[in-house]
Tab-separated table of C-alpha atoms and ligand atoms in Angstrom:
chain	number	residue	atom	x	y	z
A	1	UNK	CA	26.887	-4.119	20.556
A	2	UNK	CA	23.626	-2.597	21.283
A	3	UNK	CA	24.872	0.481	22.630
A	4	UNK	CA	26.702	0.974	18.966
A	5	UNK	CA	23.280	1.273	17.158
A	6	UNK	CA	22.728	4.783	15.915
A	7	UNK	CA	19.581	6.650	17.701
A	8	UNK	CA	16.974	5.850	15.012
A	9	UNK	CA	17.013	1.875	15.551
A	10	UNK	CA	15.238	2.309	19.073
A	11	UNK	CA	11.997	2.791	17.543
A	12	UNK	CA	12.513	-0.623	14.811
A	13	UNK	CA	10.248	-3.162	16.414
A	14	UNK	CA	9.528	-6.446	14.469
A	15	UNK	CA	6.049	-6.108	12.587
A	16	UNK	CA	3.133	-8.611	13.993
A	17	UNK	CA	1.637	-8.612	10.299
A	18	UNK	CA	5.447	-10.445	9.599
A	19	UNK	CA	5.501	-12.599	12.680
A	20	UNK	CA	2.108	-13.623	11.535
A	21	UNK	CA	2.748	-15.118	8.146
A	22	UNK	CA	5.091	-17.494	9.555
A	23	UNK	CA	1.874	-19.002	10.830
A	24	UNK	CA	0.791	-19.655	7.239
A	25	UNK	CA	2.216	-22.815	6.495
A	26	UNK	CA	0.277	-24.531	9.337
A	27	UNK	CA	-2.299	-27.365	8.303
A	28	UNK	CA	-5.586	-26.126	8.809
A	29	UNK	CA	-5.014	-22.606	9.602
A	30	UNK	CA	-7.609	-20.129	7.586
A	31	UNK	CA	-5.361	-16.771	7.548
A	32	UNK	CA	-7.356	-13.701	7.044
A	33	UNK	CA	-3.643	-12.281	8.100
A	34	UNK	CA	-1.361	-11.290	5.416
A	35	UNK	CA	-2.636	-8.521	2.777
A	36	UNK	CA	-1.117	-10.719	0.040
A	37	UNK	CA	-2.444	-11.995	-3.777
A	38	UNK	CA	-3.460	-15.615	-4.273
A	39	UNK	CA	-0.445	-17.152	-5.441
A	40	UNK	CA	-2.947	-19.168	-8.017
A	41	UNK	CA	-3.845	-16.240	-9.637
A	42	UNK	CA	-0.614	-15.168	-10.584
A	43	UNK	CA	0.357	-14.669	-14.196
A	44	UNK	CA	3.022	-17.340	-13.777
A	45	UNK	CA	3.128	-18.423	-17.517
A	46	UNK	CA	3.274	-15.142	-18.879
A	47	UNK	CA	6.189	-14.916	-16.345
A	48	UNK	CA	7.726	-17.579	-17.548
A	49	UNK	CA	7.897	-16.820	-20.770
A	50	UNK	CA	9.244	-12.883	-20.529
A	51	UNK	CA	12.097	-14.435	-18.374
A	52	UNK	CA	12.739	-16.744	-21.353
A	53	UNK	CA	12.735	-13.778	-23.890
A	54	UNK	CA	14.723	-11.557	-20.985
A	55	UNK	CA	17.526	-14.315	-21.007
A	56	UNK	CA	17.326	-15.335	-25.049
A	57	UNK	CA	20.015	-14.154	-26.715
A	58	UNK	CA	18.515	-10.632	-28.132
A	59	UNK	CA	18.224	-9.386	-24.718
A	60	UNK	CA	20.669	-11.643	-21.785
A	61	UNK	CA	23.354	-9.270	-22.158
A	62	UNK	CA	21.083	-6.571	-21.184
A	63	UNK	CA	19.072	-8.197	-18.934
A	64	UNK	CA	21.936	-9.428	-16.525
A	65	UNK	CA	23.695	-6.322	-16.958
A	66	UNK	CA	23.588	-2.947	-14.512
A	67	UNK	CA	21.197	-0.721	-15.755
A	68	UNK	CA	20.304	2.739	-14.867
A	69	UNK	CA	19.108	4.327	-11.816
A	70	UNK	CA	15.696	5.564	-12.846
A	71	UNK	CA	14.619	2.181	-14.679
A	72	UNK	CA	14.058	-0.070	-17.417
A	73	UNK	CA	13.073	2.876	-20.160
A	74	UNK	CA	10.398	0.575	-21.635
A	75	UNK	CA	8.555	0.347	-18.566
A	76	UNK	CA	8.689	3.797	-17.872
A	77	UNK	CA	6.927	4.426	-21.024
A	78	UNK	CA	4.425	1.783	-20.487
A	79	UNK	CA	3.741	3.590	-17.407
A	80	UNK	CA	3.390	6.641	-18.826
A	81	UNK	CA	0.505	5.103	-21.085
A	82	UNK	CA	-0.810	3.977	-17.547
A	83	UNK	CA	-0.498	6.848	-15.688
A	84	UNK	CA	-2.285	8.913	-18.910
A	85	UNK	CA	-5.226	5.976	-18.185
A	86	UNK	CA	-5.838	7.209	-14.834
A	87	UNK	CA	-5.617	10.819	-15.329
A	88	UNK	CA	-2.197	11.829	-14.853
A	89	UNK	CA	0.285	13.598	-17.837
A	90	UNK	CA	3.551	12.833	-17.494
A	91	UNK	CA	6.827	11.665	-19.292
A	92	UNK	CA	9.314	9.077	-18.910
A	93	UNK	CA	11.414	11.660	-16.666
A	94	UNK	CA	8.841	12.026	-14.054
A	95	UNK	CA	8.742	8.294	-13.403
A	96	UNK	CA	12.171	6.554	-11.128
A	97	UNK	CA	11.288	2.660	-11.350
A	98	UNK	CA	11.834	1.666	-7.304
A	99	UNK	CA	11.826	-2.091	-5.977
A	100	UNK	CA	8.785	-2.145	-4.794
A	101	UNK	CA	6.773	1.145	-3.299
A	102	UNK	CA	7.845	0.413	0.146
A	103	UNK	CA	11.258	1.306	-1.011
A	104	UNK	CA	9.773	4.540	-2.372
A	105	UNK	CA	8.207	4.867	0.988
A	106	UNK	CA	11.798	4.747	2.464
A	107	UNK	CA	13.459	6.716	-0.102
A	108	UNK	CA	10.121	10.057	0.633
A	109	UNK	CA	11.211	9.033	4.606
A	110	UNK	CA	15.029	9.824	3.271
A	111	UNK	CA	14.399	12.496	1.134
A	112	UNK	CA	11.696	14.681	3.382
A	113	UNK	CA	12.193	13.949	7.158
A	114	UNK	CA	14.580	15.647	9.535
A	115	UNK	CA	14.597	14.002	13.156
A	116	UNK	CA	11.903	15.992	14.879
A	117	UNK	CA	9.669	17.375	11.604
A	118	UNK	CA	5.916	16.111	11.510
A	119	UNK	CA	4.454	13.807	8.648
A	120	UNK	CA	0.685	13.674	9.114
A	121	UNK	CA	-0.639	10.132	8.777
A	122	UNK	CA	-4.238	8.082	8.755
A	123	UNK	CA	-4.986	6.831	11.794
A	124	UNK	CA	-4.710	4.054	11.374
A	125	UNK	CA	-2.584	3.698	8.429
A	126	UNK	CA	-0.375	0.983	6.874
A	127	UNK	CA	2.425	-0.116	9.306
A	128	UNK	CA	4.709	-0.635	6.534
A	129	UNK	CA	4.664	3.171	5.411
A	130	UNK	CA	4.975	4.058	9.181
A	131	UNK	CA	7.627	1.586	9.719
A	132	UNK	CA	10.014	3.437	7.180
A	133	UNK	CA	9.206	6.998	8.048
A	134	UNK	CA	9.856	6.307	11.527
A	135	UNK	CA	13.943	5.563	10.750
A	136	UNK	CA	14.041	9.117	9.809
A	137	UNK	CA	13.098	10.012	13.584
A	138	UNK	CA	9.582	12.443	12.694
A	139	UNK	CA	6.624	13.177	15.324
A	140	UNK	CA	3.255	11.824	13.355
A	141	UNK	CA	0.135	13.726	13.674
A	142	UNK	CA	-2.590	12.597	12.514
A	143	UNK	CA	-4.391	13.633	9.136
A	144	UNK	CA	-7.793	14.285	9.025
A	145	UNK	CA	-8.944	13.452	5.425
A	146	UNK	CA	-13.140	15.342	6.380
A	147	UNK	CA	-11.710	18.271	6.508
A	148	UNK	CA	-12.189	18.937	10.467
A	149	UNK	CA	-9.049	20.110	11.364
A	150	UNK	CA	-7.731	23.371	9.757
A	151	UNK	CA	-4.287	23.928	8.972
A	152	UNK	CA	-3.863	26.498	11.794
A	153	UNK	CA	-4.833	23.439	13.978
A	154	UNK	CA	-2.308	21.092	12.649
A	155	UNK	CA	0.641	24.078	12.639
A	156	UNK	CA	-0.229	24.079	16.822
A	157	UNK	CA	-0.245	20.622	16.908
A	158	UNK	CA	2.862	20.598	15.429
A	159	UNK	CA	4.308	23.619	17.771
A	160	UNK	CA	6.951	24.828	15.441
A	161	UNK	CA	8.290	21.755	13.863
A	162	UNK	CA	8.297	21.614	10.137
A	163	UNK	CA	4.916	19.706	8.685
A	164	UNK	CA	6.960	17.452	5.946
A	165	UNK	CA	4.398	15.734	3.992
A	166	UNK	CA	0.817	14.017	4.383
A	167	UNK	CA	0.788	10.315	3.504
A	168	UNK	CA	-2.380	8.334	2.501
A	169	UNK	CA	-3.786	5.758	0.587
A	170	UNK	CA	-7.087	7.550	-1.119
A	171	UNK	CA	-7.811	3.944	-2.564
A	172	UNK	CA	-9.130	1.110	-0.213
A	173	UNK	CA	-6.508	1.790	2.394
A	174	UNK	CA	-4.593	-0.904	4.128
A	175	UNK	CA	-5.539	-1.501	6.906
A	176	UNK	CA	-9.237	0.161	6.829
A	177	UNK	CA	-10.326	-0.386	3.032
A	178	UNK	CA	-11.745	3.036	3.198
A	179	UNK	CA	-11.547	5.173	-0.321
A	180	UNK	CA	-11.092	9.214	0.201
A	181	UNK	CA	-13.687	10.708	-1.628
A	182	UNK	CA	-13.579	13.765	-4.792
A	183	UNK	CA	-14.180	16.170	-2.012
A	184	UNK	CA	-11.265	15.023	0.704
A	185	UNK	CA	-9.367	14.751	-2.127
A	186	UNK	CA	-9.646	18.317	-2.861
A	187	UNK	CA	-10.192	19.423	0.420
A	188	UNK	CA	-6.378	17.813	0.848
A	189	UNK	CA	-5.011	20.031	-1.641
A	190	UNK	CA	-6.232	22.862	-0.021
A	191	UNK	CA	-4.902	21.905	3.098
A	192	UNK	CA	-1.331	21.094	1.171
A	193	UNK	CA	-1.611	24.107	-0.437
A	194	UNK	CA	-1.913	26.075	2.726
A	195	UNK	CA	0.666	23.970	5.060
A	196	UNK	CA	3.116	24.498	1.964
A	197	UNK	CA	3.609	20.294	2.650
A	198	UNK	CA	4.137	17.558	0.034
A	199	UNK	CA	1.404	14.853	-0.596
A	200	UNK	CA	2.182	11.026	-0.843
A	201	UNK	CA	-0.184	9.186	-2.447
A	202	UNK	CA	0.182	5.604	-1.989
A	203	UNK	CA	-1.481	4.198	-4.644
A	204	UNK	CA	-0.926	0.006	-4.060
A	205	UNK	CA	-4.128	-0.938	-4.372
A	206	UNK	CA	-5.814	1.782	-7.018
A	207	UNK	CA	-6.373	-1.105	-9.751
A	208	UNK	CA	-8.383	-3.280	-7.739
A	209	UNK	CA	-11.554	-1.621	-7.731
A	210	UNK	CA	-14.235	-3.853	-7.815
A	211	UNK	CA	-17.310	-1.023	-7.752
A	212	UNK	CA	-18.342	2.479	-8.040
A	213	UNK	CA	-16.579	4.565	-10.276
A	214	UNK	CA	-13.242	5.207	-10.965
A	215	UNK	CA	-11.873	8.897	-8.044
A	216	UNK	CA	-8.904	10.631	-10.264
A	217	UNK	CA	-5.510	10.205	-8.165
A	218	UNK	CA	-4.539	13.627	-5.945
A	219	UNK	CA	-1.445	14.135	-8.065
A	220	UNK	CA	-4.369	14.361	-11.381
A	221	UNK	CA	-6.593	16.651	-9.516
A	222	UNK	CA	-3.374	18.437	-8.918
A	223	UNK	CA	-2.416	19.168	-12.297
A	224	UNK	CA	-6.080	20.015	-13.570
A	225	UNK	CA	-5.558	22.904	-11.120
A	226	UNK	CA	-1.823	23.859	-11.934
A	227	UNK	CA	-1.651	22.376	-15.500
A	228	UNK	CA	1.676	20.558	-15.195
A	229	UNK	CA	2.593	17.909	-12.732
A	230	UNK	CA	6.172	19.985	-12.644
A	231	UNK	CA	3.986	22.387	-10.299
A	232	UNK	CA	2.559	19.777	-8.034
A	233	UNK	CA	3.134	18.629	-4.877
A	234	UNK	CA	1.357	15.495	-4.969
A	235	UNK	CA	3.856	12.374	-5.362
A	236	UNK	CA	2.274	9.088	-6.648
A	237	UNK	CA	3.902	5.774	-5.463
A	238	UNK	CA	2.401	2.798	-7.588
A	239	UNK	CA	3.190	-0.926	-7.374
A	240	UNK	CA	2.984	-4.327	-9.619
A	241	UNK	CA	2.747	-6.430	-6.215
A	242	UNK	CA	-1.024	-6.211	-5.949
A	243	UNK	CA	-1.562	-6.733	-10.260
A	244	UNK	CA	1.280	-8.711	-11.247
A	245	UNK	CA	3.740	-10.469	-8.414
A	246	UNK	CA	4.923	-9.196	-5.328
A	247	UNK	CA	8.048	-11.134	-5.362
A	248	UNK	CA	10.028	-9.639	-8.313
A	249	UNK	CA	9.294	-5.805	-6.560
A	250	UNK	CA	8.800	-3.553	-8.823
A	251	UNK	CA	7.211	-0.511	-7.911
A	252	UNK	CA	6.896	3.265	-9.349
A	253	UNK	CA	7.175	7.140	-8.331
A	254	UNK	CA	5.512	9.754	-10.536
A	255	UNK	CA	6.419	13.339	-9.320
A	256	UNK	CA	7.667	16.734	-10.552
A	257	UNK	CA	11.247	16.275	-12.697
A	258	UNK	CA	13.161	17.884	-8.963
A	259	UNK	CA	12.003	15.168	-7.120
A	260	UNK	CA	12.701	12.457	-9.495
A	261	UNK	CA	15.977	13.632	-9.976
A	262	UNK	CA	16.531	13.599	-6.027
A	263	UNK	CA	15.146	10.766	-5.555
A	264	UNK	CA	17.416	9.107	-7.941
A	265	UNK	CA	20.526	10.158	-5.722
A	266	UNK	CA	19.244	8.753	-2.738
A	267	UNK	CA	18.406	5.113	-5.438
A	268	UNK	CA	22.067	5.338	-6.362
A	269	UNK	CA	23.339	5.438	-2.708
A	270	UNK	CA	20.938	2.542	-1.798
A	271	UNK	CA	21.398	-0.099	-4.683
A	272	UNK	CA	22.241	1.727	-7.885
A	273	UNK	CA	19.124	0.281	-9.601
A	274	UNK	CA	15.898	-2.031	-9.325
A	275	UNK	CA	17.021	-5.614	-10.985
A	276	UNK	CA	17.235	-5.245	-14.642
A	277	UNK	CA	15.608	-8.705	-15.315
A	278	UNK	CA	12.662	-8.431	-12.865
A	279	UNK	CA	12.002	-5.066	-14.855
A	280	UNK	CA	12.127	-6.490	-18.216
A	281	UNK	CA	10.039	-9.211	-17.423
A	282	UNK	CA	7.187	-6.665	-15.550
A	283	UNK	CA	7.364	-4.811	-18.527
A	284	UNK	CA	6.956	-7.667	-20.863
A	285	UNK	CA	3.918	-9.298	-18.857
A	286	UNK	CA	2.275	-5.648	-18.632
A	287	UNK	CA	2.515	-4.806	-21.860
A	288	UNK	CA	0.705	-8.398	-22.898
A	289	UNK	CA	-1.522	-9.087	-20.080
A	290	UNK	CA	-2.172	-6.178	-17.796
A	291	UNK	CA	-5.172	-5.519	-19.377
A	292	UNK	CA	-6.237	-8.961	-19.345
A	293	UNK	CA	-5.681	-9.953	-15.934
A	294	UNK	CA	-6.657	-7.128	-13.583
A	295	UNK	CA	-10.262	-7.433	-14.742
A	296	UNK	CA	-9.638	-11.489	-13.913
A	297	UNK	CA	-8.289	-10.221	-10.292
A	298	UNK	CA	-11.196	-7.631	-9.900
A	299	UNK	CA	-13.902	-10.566	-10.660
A	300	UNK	CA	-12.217	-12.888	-8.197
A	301	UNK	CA	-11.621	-10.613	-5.718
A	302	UNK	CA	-14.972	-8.927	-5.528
A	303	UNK	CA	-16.382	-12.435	-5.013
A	304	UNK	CA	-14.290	-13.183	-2.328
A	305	UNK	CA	-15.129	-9.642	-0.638
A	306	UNK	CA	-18.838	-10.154	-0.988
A	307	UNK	CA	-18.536	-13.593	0.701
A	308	UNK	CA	-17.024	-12.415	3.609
A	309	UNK	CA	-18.994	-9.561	3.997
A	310	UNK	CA	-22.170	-11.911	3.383
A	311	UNK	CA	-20.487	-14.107	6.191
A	312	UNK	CA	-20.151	-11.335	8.541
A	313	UNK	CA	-23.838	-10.306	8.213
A	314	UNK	CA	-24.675	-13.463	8.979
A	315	UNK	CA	-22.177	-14.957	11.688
A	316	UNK	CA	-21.150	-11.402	13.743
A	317	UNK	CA	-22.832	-10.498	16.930
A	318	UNK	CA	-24.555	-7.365	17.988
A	319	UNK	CA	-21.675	-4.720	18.562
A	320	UNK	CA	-18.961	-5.689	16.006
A	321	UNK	CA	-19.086	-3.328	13.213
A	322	UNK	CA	-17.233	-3.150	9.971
A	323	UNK	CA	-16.694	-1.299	6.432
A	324	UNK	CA	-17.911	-2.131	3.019
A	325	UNK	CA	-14.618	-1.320	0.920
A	326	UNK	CA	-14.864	-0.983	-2.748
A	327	UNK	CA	-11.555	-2.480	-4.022
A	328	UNK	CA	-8.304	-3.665	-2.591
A	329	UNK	CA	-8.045	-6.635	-0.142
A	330	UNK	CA	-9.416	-5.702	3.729
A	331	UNK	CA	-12.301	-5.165	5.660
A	332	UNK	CA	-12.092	-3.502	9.182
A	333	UNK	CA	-13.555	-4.563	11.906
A	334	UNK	CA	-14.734	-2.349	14.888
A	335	UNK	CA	-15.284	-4.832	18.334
A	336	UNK	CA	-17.103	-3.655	20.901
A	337	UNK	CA	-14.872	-1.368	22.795
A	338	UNK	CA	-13.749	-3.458	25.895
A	339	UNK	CA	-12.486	-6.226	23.527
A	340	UNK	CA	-8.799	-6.469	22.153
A	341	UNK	CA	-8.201	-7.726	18.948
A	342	UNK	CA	-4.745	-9.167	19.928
A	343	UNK	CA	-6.153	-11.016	22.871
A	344	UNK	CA	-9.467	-12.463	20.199
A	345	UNK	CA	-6.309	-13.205	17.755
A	346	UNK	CA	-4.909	-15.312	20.880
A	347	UNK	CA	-7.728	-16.979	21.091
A	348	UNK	CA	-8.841	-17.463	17.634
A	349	UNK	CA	-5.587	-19.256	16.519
A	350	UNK	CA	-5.825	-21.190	19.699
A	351	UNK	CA	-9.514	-22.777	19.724
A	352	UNK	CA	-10.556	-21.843	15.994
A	353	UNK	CA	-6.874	-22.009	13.605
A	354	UNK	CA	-7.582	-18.492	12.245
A	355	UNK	CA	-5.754	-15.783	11.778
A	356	UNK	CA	-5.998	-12.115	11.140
A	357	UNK	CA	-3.915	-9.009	11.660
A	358	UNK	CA	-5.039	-6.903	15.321
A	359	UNK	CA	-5.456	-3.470	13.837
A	360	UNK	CA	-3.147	-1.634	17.321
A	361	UNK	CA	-0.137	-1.968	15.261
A	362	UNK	CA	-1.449	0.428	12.506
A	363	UNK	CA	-2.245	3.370	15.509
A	364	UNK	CA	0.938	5.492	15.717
A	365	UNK	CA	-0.698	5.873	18.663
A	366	UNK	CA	-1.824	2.478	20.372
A	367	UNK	CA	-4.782	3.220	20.170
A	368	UNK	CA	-7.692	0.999	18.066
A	369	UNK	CA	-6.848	-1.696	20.530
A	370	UNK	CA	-10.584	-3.076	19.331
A	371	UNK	CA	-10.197	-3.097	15.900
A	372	UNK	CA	-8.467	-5.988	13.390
A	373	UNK	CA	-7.786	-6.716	9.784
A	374	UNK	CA	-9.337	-9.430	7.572
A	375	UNK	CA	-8.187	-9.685	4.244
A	376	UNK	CA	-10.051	-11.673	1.332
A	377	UNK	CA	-7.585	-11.876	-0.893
A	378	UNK	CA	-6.337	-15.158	-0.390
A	379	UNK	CA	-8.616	-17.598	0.581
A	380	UNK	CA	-11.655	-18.789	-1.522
A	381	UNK	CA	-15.136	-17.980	-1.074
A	382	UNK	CA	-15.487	-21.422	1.354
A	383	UNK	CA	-12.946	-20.240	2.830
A	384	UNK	CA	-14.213	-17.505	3.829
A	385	UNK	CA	-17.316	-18.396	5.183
A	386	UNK	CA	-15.942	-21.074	6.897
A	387	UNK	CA	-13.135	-18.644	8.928
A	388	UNK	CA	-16.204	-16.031	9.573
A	389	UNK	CA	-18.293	-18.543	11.146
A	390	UNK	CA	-15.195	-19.983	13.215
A	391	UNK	CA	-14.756	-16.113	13.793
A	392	UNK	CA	-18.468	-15.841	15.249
A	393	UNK	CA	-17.792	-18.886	17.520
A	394	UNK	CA	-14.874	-17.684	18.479
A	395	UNK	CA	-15.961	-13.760	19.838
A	396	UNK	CA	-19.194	-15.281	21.016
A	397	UNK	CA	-17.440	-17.893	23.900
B	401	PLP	C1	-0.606	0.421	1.294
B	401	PLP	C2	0.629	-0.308	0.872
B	401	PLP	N1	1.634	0.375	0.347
B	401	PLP	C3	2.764	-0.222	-0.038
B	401	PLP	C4	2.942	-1.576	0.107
B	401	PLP	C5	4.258	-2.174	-0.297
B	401	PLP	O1	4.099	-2.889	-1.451
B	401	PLP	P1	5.296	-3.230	-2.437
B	401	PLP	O2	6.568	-2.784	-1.793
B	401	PLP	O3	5.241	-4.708	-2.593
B	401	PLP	O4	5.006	-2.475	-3.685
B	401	PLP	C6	1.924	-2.350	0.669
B	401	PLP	C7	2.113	-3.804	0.853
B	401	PLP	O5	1.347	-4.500	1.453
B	401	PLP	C8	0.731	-1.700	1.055
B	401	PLP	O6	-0.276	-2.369	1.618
């Protein structure tokens, strides 16, 4: 049958971070692998209850019914209420509801790539964002958030081929934690502005900021320099997995009312609509807890992040460097250049039962060979220091 596939599914290849967390359920394994919330921490009661309410008899008719393609409308307001929190004006129109943001990853893939055009990516960036582009067949270059590369530089790069859109995540970035600062921010603009490209914002871990203050989304800086967000190119793609639950995907895309609206087609080709249920119940547990809860997360989380980078101080040797993120769930870690994190990954869930995610797979490129992932987000602070030190024994031998 092979021969039957269409062109696009010779660059699929099965995702190590996936692969990995089948390695979960093994006794005694510390997993620093998947960038995934503590289960314990989820708002399961609240959960409970909103599915209760969704399937009552006020609401069951509604809630098992089809719904429409842009989303539950209460949500969409309570998003709108969110959205105004962070610094962006907007009304229900400019918000499709998607299941999960990887599908609105797929769906910007859809809606902006020819085979051939170039979408400028981190490098390295998340694997899941460059696992959906890549069905749509594009070249990646790779974005420069300092500001070192000019547009006329990425135009030659992309000799002739269309630049689509640049993709980041300006908050604690999967894999590299990083944050892009006011400047790159507006320094990205620019460089949209002067490409004539689209900007995706992936915005999956923006709540979970643990210090520092608050950096407006692109899409806000946007529209405090062209007043409305119906003359912005900035697209925002929010989630609930990282706040609420992964499992019941429910995701967002705040845009200008033309994108939306085309976006929308490409929802109604793909499955008509995000479940009704799992929206009712997200909106529900928002409207009650949100507020509540993500300050919970942020205390627990920044714990956990301070413990392993406490444990790294003390346990790495000379030569492995890493970053101190502000928020989300990963630190980075650089290995001295003739070392190769899948080889130490090998190794480590041979001799030491830990895991973590070999950063390669997040290079469009293959490059980063010497780099890896740790996340913090589920494991406790003993944890922690206990996988760190097995991760010092472990790159000393
Ligand atoms: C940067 C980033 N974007 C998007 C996603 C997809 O999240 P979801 O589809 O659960 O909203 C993830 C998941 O790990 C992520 O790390």
């Amino acid at each position: 049958m092979d021969q039957l596939y269409a062109t696009r599914t010779s660059r699929m290849k099965a995702s190590e971070i996936r692969e990995l967390l089948k390695l979960l359920g093994q006794p005694g394994i510390i997993s620093f692998a998947g960038g995934i919330p503590d289960p314990a921490l989820f708002p399961a009661e609240a959960f409970a209850n909103a599915f209760q309410n969704a399937l009552g008899p006020d609401q069951q008719a509604q809630a098992l019914q089809y719904s429409v393609s842009e989303g539950y409308a209460p949500l969409r307001e309570w998003l709108v209420g969110y959205m105004r929190g962070v610094g962006v004006e907007c009304d229900i129109d400019n918000i499709l509801i998607t299941s999960g943001s990887q599908q609105a990853l797929d769906y910007l893939g859809k809606l902006f790539l020819s085979p051939g055009d170039t979408a400028l990516v981190g490098w390295p960036t998340y694997l899941g964002a460059l696992n959906a582009f890549d069905a749509y067949e594009p070249r990646f270059d790779q974005l420069s958030v300092n500001g070192n590369r000019g547009a006329a530089e990425y135009r030659h790069a992309a000799g002739g081929s269309p630049i689509k859109f640049a993709y980041l995540s300006a908050d604690f970035a999967n894999p590299t934690g990083e944050t892009v600062d006011l400047r790159g921010r507006e320094a990205l603009l620019d460089l949209a502005d002067e490409l004539d490209c689209a900007v995706i914002e992936d915005g999956a871990y923006q709540a979970l900021r643990y210090d520092g203050d608050p950096i407006p989304p692109i899409l806000a800086l946007e529209q405090a320099r062209k007043g409305s967000i119906e003359n912005c190119r900035a697209i925002y793609c929010g989630s609930f997995s990282k706040t609420l639950s992964p499992g019941l995907r429910v995701g967002w895309v705040v845009a200008a009312k033309p994108v939306i609206s085309q976006l929308v087609l490409l929802k109604q080709a793909a499955d008509l609509h995000s479940s009704t249920i799992n929206q009712m119940a997200v909106y529900q547990v928002a409207r009650d807890c949100f507020d509540t809860h993500v300050p919970m997360l942020r205390r627990t989380y920044a714990a956990r992040r301070d413990a392993m980078l406490e444990a790294l101080s003390q346990h790495m040797p000379d030569g492995v460097d890493w970053a101190r993120p502000e928020g989300g769930m990963f630190v980075w870690v650089t290995l001295p250049r003739d070392m190769n994190g899948a080889d130490l990954l090998a190794q480590a869930l041979e001799t030491a039962k830990l895991a973590f995610v070999p950063g390669q797979a997040f290079y469009p490129d293959d490059t980063g060979a010497n780099t890896i992932r740790l996340s913090f987000s589920n494991s406790d602070e003993d944890m922690i220091r206990e996988g760190i030190r097995r991760l010092g024994v472990v790159l000393r031998a």
